[in-house]
Coordinates of C-alpha atoms and ligand atoms in Angstrom, one line a residue:
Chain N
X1 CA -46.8 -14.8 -13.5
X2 CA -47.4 -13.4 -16.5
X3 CA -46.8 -9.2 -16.3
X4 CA -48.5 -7.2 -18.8
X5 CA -48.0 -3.0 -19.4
X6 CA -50.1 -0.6 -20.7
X7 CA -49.1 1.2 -23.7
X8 CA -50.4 3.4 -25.9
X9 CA -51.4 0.4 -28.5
X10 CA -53.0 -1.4 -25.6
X11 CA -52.0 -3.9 -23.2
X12 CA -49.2 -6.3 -23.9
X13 CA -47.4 -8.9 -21.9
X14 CA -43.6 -8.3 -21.3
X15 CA -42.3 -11.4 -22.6
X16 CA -44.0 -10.2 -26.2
X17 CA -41.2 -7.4 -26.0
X18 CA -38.8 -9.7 -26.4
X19 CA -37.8 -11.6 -29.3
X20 CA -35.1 -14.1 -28.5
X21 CA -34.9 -15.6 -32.1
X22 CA -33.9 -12.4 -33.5
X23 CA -32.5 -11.0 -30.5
X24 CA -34.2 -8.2 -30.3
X25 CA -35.5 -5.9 -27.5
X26 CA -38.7 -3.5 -27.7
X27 CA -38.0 -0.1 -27.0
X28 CA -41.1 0.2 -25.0
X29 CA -39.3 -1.7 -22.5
X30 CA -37.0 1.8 -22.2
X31 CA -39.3 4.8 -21.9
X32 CA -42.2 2.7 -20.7
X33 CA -44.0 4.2 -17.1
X34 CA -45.5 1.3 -16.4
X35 CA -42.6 -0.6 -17.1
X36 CA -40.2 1.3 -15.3
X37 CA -43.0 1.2 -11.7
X38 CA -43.0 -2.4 -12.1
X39 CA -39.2 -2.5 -12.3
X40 CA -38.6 -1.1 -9.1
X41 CA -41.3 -3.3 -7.7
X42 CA -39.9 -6.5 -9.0
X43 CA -36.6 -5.3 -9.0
X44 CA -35.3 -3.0 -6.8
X45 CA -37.0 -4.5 -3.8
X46 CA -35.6 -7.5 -4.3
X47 CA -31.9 -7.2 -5.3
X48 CA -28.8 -7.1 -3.4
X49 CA -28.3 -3.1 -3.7
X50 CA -24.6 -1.7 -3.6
X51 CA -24.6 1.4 -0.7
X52 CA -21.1 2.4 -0.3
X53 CA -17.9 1.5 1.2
X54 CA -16.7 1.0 4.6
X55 CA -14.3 3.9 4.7
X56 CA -17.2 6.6 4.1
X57 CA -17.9 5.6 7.7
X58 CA -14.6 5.5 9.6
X59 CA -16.1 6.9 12.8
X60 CA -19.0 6.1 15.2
X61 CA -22.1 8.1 14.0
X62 CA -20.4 8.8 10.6
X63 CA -23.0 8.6 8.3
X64 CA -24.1 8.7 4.3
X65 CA -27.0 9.1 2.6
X66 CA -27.3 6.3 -0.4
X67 CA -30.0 5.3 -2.8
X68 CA -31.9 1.9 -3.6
X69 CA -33.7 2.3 -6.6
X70 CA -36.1 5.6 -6.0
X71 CA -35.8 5.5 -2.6
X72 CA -32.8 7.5 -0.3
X73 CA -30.8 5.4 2.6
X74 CA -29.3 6.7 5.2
X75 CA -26.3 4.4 6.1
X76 CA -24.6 4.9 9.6
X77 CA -22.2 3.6 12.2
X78 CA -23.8 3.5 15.4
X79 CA -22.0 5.4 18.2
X80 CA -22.7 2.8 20.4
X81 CA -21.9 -0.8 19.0
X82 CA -20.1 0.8 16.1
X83 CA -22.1 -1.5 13.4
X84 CA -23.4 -0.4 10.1
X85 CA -26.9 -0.4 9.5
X86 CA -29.4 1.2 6.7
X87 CA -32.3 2.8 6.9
X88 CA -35.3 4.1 4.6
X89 CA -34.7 7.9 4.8
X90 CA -38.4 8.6 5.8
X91 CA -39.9 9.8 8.8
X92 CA -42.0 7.3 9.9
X93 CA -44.3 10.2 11.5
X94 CA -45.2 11.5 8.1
X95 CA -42.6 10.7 5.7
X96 CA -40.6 13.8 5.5
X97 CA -36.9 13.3 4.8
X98 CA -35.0 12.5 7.8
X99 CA -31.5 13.6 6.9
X100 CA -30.8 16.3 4.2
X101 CA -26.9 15.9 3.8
X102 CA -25.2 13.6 2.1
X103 CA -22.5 12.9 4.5
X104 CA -21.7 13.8 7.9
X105 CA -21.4 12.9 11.2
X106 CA -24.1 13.3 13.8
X107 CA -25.3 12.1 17.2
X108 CA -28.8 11.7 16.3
X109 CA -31.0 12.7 13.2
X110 CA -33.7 14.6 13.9
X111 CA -36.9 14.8 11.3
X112 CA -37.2 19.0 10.3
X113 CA -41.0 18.5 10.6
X114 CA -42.0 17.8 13.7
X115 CA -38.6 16.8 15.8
X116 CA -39.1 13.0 15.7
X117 CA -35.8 11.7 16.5
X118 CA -33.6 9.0 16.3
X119 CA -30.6 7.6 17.1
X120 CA -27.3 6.0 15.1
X121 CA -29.4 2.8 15.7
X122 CA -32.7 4.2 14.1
X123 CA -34.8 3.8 17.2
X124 CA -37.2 6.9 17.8
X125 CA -35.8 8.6 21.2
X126 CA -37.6 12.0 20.8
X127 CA -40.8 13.7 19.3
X128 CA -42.1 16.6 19.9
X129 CA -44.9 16.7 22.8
X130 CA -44.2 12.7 23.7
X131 CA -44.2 13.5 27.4
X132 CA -46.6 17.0 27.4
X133 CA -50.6 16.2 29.2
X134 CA -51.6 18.1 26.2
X135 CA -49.7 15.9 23.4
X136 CA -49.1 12.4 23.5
X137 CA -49.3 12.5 27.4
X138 CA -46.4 9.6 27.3
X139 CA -48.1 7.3 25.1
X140 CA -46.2 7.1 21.8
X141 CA -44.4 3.7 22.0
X142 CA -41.0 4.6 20.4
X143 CA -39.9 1.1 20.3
X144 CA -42.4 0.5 17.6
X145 CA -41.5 3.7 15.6
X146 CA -38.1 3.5 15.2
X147 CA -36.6 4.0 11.2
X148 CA -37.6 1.7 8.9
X149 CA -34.2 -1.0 8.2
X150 CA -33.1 -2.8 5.5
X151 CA -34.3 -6.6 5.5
X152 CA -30.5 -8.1 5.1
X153 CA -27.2 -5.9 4.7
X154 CA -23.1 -7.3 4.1
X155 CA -19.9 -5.5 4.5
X156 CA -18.2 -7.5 1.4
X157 CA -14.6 -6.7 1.9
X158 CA -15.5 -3.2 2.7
X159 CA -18.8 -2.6 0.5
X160 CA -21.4 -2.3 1.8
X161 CA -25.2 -3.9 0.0
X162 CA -28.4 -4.7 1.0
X163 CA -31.6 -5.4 -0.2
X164 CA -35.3 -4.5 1.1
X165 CA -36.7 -8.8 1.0
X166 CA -35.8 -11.1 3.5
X167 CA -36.0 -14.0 1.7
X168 CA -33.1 -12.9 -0.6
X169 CA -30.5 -15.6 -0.7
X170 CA -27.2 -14.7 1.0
X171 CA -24.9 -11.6 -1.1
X172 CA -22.4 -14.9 -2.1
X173 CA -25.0 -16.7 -3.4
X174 CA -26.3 -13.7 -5.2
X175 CA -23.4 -13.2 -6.8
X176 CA -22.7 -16.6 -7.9
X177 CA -19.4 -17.6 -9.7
X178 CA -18.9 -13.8 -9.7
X179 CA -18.0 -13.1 -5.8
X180 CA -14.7 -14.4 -6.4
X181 CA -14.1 -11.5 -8.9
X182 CA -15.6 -9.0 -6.3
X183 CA -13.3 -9.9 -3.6
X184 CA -10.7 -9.5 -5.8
X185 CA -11.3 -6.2 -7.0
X186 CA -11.7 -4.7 -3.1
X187 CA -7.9 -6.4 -3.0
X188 CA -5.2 -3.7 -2.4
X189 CA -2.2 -3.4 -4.9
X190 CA -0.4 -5.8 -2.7
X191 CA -3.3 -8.6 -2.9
X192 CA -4.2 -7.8 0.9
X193 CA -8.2 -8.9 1.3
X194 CA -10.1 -5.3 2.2
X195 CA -6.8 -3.0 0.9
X196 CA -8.8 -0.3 -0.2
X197 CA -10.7 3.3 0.7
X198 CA -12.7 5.6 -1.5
X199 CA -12.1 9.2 -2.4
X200 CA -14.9 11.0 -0.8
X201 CA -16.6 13.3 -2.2
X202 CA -17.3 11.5 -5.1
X203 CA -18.6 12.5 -8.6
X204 CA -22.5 12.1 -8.7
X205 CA -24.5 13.4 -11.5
X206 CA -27.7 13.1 -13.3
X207 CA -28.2 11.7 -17.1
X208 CA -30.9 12.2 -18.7
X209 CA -31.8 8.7 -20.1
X210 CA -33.2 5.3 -18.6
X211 CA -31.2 3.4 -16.5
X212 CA -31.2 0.1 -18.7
X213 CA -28.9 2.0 -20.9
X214 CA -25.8 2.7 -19.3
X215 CA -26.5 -0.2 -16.4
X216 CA -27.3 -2.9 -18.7
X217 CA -25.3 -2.6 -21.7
X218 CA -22.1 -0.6 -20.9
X219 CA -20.4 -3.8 -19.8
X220 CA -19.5 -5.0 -21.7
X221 CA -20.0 -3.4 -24.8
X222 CA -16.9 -3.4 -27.0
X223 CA -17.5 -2.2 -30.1
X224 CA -18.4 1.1 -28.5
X225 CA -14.8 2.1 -27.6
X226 CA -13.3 1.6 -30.5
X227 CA -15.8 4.1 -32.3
X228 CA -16.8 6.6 -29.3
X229 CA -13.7 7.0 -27.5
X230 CA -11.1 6.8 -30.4
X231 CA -10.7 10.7 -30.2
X232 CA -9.5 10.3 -26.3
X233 CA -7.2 7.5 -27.0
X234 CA -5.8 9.7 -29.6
X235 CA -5.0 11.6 -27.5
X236 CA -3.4 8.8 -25.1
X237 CA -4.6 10.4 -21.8
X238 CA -7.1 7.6 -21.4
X239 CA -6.2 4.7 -19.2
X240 CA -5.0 2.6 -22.4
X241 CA -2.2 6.0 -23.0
X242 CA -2.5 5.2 -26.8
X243 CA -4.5 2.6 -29.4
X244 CA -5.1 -1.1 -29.3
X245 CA -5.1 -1.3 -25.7
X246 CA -1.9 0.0 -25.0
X247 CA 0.5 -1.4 -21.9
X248 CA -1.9 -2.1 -20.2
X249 CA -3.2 -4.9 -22.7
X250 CA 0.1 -6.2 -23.1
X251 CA 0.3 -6.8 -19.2
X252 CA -2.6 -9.1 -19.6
X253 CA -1.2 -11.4 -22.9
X254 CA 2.1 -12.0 -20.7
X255 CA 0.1 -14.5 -18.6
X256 CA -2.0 -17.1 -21.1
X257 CA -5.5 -16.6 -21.5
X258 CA -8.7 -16.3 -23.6
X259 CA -11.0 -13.8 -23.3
X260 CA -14.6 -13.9 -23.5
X261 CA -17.7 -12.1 -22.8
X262 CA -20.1 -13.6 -20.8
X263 CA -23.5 -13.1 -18.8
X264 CA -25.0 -15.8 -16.6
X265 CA -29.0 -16.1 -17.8
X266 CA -29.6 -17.0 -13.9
X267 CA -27.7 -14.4 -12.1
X268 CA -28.0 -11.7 -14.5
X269 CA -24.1 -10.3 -14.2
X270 CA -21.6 -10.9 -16.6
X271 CA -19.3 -8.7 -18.6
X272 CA -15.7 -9.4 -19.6
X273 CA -14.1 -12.8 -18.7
X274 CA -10.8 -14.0 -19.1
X275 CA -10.0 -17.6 -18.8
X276 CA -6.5 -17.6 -17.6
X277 CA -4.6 -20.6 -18.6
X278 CA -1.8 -20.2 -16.4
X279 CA -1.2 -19.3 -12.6
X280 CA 0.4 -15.9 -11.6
X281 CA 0.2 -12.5 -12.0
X282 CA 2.8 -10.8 -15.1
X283 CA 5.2 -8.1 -14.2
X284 CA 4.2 -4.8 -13.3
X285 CA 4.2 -2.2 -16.3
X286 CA 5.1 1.2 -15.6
X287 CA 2.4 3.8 -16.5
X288 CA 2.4 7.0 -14.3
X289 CA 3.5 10.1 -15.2
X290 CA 4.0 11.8 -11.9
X291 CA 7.4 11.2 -10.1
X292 CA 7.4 8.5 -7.5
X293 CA 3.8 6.8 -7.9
X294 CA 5.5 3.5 -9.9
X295 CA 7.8 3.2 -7.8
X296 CA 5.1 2.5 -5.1
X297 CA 2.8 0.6 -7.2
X298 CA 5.9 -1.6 -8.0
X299 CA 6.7 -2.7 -4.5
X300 CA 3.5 -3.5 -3.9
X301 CA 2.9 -5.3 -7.3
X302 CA 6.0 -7.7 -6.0
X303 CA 3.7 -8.6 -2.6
X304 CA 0.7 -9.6 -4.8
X305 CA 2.6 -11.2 -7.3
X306 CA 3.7 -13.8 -4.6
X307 CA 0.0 -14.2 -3.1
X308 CA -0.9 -15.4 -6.3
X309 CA 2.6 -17.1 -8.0
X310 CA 1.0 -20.7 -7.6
X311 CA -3.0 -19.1 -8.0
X312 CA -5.0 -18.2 -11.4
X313 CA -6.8 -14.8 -10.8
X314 CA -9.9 -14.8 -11.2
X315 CA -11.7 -13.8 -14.3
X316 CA -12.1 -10.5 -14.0
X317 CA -8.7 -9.9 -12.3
X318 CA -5.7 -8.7 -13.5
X319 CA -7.1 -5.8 -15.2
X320 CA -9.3 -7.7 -17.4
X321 CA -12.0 -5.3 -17.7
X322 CA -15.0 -4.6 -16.1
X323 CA -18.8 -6.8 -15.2
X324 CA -21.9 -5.4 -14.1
X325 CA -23.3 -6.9 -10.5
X326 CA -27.4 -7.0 -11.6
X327 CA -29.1 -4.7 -11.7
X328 CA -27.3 -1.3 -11.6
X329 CA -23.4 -1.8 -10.7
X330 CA -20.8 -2.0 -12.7
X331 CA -17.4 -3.3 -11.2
X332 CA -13.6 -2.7 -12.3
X333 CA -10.6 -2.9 -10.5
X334 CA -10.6 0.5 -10.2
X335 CA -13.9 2.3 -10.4
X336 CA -17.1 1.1 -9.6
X337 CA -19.9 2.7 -11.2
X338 CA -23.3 3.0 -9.7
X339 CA -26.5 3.7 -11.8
X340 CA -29.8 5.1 -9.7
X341 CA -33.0 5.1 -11.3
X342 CA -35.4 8.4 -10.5
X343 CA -37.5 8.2 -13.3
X344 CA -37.7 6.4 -16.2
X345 CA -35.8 8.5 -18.2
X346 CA -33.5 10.1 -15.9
X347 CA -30.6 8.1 -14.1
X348 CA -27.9 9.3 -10.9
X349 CA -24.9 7.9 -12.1
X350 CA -22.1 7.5 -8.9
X351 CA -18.6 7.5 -9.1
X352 CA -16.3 5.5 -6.7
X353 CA -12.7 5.3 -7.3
X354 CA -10.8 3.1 -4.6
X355 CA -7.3 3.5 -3.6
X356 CA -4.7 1.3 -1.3
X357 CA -6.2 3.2 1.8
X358 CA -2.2 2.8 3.2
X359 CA -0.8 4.8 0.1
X360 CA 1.4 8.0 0.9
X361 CA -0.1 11.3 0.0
X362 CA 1.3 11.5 -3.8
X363 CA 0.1 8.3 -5.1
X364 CA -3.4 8.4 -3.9
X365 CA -3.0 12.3 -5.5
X366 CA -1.6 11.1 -8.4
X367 CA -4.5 8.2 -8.6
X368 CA -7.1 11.4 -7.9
X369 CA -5.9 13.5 -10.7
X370 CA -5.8 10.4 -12.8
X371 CA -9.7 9.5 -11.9
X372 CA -10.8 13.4 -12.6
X373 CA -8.7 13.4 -16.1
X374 CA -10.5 10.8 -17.4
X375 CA -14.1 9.9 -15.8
X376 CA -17.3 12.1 -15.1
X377 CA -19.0 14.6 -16.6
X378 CA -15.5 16.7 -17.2
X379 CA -13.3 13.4 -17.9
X380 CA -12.2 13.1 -21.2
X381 CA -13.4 9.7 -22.2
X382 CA -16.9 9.3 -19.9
X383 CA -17.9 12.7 -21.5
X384 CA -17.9 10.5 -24.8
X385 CA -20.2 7.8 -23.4
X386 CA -22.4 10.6 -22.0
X387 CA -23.4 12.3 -25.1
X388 CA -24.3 8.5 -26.8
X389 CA -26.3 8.0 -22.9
X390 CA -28.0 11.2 -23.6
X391 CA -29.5 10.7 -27.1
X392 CA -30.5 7.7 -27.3
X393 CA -33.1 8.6 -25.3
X394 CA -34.9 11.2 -26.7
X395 CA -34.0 9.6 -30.0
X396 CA -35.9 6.7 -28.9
X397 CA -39.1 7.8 -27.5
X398 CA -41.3 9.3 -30.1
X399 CA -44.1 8.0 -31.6
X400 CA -42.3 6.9 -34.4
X401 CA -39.1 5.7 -33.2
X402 CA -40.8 3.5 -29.9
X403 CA -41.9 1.2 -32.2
X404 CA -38.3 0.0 -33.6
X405 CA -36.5 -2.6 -31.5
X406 CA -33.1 -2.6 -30.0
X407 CA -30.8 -5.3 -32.1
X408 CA -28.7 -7.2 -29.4
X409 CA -28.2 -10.0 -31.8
X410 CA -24.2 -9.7 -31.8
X411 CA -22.9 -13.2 -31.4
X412 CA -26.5 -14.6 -31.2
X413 CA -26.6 -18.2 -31.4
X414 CA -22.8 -18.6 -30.8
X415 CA -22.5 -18.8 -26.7
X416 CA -21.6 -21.9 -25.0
X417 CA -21.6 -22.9 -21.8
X418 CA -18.9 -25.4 -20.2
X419 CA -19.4 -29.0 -19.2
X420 CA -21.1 -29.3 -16.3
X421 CA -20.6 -25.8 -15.2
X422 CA -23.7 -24.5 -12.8
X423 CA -26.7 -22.3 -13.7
X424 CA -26.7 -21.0 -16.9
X425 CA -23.0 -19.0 -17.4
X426 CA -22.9 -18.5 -21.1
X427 CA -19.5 -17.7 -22.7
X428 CA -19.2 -15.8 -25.6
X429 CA -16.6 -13.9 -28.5
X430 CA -14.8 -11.3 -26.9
X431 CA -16.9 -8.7 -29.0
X432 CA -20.2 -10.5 -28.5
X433 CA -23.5 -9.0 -26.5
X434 CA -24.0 -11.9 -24.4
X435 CA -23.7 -10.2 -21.2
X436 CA -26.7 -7.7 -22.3
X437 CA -29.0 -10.8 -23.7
X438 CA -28.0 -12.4 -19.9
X439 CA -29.1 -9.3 -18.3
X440 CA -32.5 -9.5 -19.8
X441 CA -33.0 -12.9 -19.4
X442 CA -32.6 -12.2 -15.8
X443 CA -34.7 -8.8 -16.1
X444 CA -38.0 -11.0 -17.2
X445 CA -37.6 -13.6 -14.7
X446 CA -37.4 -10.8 -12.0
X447 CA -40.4 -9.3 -13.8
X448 CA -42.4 -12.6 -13.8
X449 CA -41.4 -14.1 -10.7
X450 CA -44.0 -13.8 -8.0
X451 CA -41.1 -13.6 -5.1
X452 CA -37.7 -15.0 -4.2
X453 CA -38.8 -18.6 -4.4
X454 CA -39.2 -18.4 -8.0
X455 CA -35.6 -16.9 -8.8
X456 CA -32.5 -18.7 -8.9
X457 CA -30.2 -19.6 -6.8
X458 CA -33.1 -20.9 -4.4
X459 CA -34.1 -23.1 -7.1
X460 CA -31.0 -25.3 -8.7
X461 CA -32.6 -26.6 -11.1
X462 CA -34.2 -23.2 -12.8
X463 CA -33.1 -21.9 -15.9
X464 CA -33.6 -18.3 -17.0
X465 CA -31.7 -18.3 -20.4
X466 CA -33.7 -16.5 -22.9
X467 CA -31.5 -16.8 -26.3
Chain A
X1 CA -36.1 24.3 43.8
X2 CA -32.9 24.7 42.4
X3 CA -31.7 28.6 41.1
X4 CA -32.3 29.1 37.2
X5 CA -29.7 31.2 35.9
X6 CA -30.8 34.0 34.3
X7 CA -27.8 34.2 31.8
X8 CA -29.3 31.7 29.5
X9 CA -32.9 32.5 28.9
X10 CA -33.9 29.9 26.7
X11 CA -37.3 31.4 26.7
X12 CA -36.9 34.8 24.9
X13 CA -35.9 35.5 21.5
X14 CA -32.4 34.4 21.0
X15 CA -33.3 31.0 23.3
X16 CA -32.7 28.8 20.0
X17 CA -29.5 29.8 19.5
X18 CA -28.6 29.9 23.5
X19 CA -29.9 26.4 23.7
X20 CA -27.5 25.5 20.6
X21 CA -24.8 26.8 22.3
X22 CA -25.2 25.1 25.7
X23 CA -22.0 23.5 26.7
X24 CA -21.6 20.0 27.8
X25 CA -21.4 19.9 31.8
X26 CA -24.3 22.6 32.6
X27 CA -27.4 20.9 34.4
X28 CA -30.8 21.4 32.7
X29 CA -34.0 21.5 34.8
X30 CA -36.6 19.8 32.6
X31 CA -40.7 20.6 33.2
X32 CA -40.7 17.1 35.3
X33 CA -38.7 18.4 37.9
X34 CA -35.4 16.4 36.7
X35 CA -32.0 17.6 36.3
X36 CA -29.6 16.1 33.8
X37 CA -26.2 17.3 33.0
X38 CA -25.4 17.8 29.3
X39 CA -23.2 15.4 28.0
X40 CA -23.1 16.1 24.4
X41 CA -25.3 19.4 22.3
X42 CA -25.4 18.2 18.6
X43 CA -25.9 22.1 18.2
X44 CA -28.9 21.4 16.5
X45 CA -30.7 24.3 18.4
X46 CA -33.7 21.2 19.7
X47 CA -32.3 18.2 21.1
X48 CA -29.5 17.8 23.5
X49 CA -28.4 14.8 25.2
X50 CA -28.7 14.9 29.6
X51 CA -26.7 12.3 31.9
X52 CA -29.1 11.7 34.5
X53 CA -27.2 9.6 36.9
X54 CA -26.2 11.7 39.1
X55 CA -29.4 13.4 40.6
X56 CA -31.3 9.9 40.4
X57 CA -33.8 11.0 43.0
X58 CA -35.4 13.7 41.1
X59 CA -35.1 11.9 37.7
X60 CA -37.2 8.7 38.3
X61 CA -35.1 8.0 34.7
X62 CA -32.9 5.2 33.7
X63 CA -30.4 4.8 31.5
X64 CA -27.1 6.4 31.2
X65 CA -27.6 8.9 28.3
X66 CA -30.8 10.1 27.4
X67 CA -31.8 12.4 24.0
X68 CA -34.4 15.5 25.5
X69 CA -36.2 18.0 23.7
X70 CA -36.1 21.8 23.6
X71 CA -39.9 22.2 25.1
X72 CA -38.9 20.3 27.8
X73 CA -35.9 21.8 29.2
X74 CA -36.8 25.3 31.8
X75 CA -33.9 26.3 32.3
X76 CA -30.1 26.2 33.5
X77 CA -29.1 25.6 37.2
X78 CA -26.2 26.0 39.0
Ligands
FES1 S1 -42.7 14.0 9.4 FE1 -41.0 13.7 10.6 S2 -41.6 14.5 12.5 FE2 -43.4 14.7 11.3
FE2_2 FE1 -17.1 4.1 -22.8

């Protein structure tokens, strides 16, 4: 299908935005309306959405409110069979919002409007007037009213996802040859499958920019941290403690490997990748400053270090940096960051910071105070990526400046892909912008395609690569 | 018909906050003539949740737990 937007010269098709010989990108395709409507059309309806974790919901009616795309969630453990479902938060008497907190725990949720109710298992059980002679005189059917669910949902080792279309393939086959890499960052310290909670409340804040920018091209974008957070690492209270990577580099060039950047065409994630040549995990390194927390971390390092002594990690294990799930999650060992489009040039950036959920009290403190030091809007190094998210905006928009493209032509014309390797996994320098050209070959086929038949992985043989 | 107590007047001014307040094991009389006991008041000052198992004759309702409105509800009984 061919998609075309309005803009202000007229109507154009997407793909024209797009130039894959130069390797450039439109700006229109930023601060577009049109675009960004389509987008969550073609997009956010159809993607495997990240909601939460597990341990946001430890009890039965424990609840969150989440976001997919535009629209609010409510996720929640029903009292009765204990399972985790999500819902549209919308009334489906007249649309009001059903819950108003973001977290909590409650028996039912009842709509401030006009008292439709319903349950942990988002069936209607009350409305106003359902049994009065002078109201609906008992003939609402509340089995047909009940909150409107997500088409498919997973608990992936304790996060949760879902998406709004049926016909999505399952979340493993969404996420390709990356699930390997997911499972492996919801590992605790000592390599156990599901080792981990998340500090709740977490940082949530809004940015005043499009959501393509800091979802689609801050993983994984090298050259920026050398330039934008060289002040921080200066100072060595970023998680590298002083220039060129730091200890926590070294840990990585004790076990053999080659690092790349790559982005899979078809899938649309990618990010960093290193190719270990060797099985094993290295030695831990010590790094904390507060009394006590390496010694845990230590112990726990020697468990994991036998789970894998005979394994190679996967590629984005072993602190090898960080890959973006498509469309809007980015992924590290540590943090997982969540961007949520509202408009198109404002984005909700989430926070989650996962510990071993078995940790005594002053390492999972110590891991806090680490978390707040360096990330969100008062972190010393994420404030540095915030001012770059905040301008470019603005700075791209005018009448003027919209007509410029975006240069993502770093390492164009160099990726490879292996020998008979699946799909369309393109492997690239370690300071190349293939994962950004992957994510937009992805973003037009989303665009174009008329529904899950016409996306990868339902069809093998399909190839999305772009440049 | 069983005696409504007039201690909670869930009628007058102050009945929102008198129905939040409700503590689980008083019985409700509801318009239809039913009579649950409360097993759980989410305190939201409208719903609250009535066992209705054990006055089965007056209920003509099933189920073990079931969620009722504020309209609904006349009053306390003993
Ligand atoms: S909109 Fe929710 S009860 Fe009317
Ligand atoms: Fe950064």
């Amino acid at each position: 299908m061919d998609l075309s937007v309005r803009t202000s010269k007229g109507d154009k098709f997407l793909r024209s935005f797009i130039d894959s010989e130069k390797g450039t990108v439109n700006r229109e395709l930023y601060i577009n309306q049109d675009v960004f409507e389509q987008e969550m059309e073609q997009i956010y309806r159809r993607c495997w959405l990240f909601l939460g974790h597990e341990s946001q919901l430890r009890n039965p009616g424990d609840f969150f409110v989440s976001r997919m795309g535009t629209e609010e969630v409510l996720v929640v453990r029903d009292r009765k069979d204990q399972k985790i479902r999500a819902f549209l938060n919308s009334c489906r008497h007249r649309g009001e919002k059903v819950c108003r907190y973001d977290q909590g725990n409650s028996l039912i949720f009842t709509c401030p409007f006009h008292a439709w109710t319903y349950d942990t298992s988002g069936r209607l059980v009350g409305a106003a007037g359902q049994n009065s002679p002078q109201g609906y005189a008992g003939d609402l059917k509340k089995e047909d009213w009940g909150l409107t669910e997500v088409a498919q949902f997973t608990n992936y080792y304790g996060t949760l996802w879902a998406t709004w279309d049926k016909d999505a393939p399952s979340f493993e086959d969404y996420l390709g040859p990356f699930a390997e890499s997911v499972r492996y960052m919801c590992e605790g310290s000592d390599g156990v499958d599901n080792g981990l909670e998340v500090f709740t409340p977490f940082q949530k804040w809004r940015v005043p920019t499009n959501w393509k920018v800091p979802a689609f091209t801050s993983s994984r974008d090298p050259e920026h941290g050398a330039m934008t957070h060289r002040s921080v690492n200066a100072a060595a209270i970023g998680p590298m403690r002083e220039l060129q990577g730091g200890d926590r580099s070294r840990k990585r060039q004790l076990i053999e490997n080659i690092t790349y950047v790559c982005g899979d065409h078809n899938l649309g994630h990618g990010g960093a990748w290193t190719k270990y040549l060797a099985p094993g995990i290295a030695e831990y390194v010590d790094g904390w400053y507060e009394d006590g927390v390496d010694d845990y971390f230590r112990e726990m390092h020697v468990k994991k270090m036998e789970k894998y002594k005979d394994r190679i990690v996967p590629p984005q294990g072993h602190d090898a940096g960080h890959f973006c799930v498509f469309p809007n999650f980015i992924m590290d060992a540590w943090r997982w960051r969540i961007w949520h489009p509202h408009e198109v040039g404002v984005v909700e950036r989430w926070s989650l910071f996962g510990v071993d959920k078995d940790a005594p009290k002053h390492v999972k403190d110590a891991v806090r105070h680490y978390v707040m030091r360096y990330n969100g809007p008062s972190g010393a190094t994420e404030s540095d990526d915030m001012e770059n998210w905040n301008y470019v905006y603005p700075a791209s928009r005018g009448a003027v400046a919209r007509e410029w493209d975006y240069n993502f032509a770093n390492g164009l014309g160099h990726g490879f892909q292996e020998d008979g390797a699946p799909g369309a996994l393109v492997f690239n320098g370690n300071r190349s912008e293939e994962a950004h050209r992957a994510r937009f070959s992805r973003w037009l086929a989303f665009m174009e395609a008329e529904s899950w038949d016409d996306l990868y992985p339902i069809k093998s043989d399909a190839n999305h690569r772009l440049w | 018909m069983p005696e409504i107590l007039k201690e909670y007047d869930l009628r007058g001014v102050q009945g929102a906050e008198i129905f939040r307040d409700l503590t689980p094991g008083l019985k409700l009389l509801l318009d239809d003539g039913a009579i649950g006991s409360i097993v759980i008041n989410p305190a939201d000052g409208c719903y609250i949740v009535l066992d209705f198992t054990d006055s089965p004759a007056e209920a003509g309702r099933s189920g073990e737990e079931e969620i009722v409105y504020f309209e609904e509800v006349v009053g306390v009984v003993a």
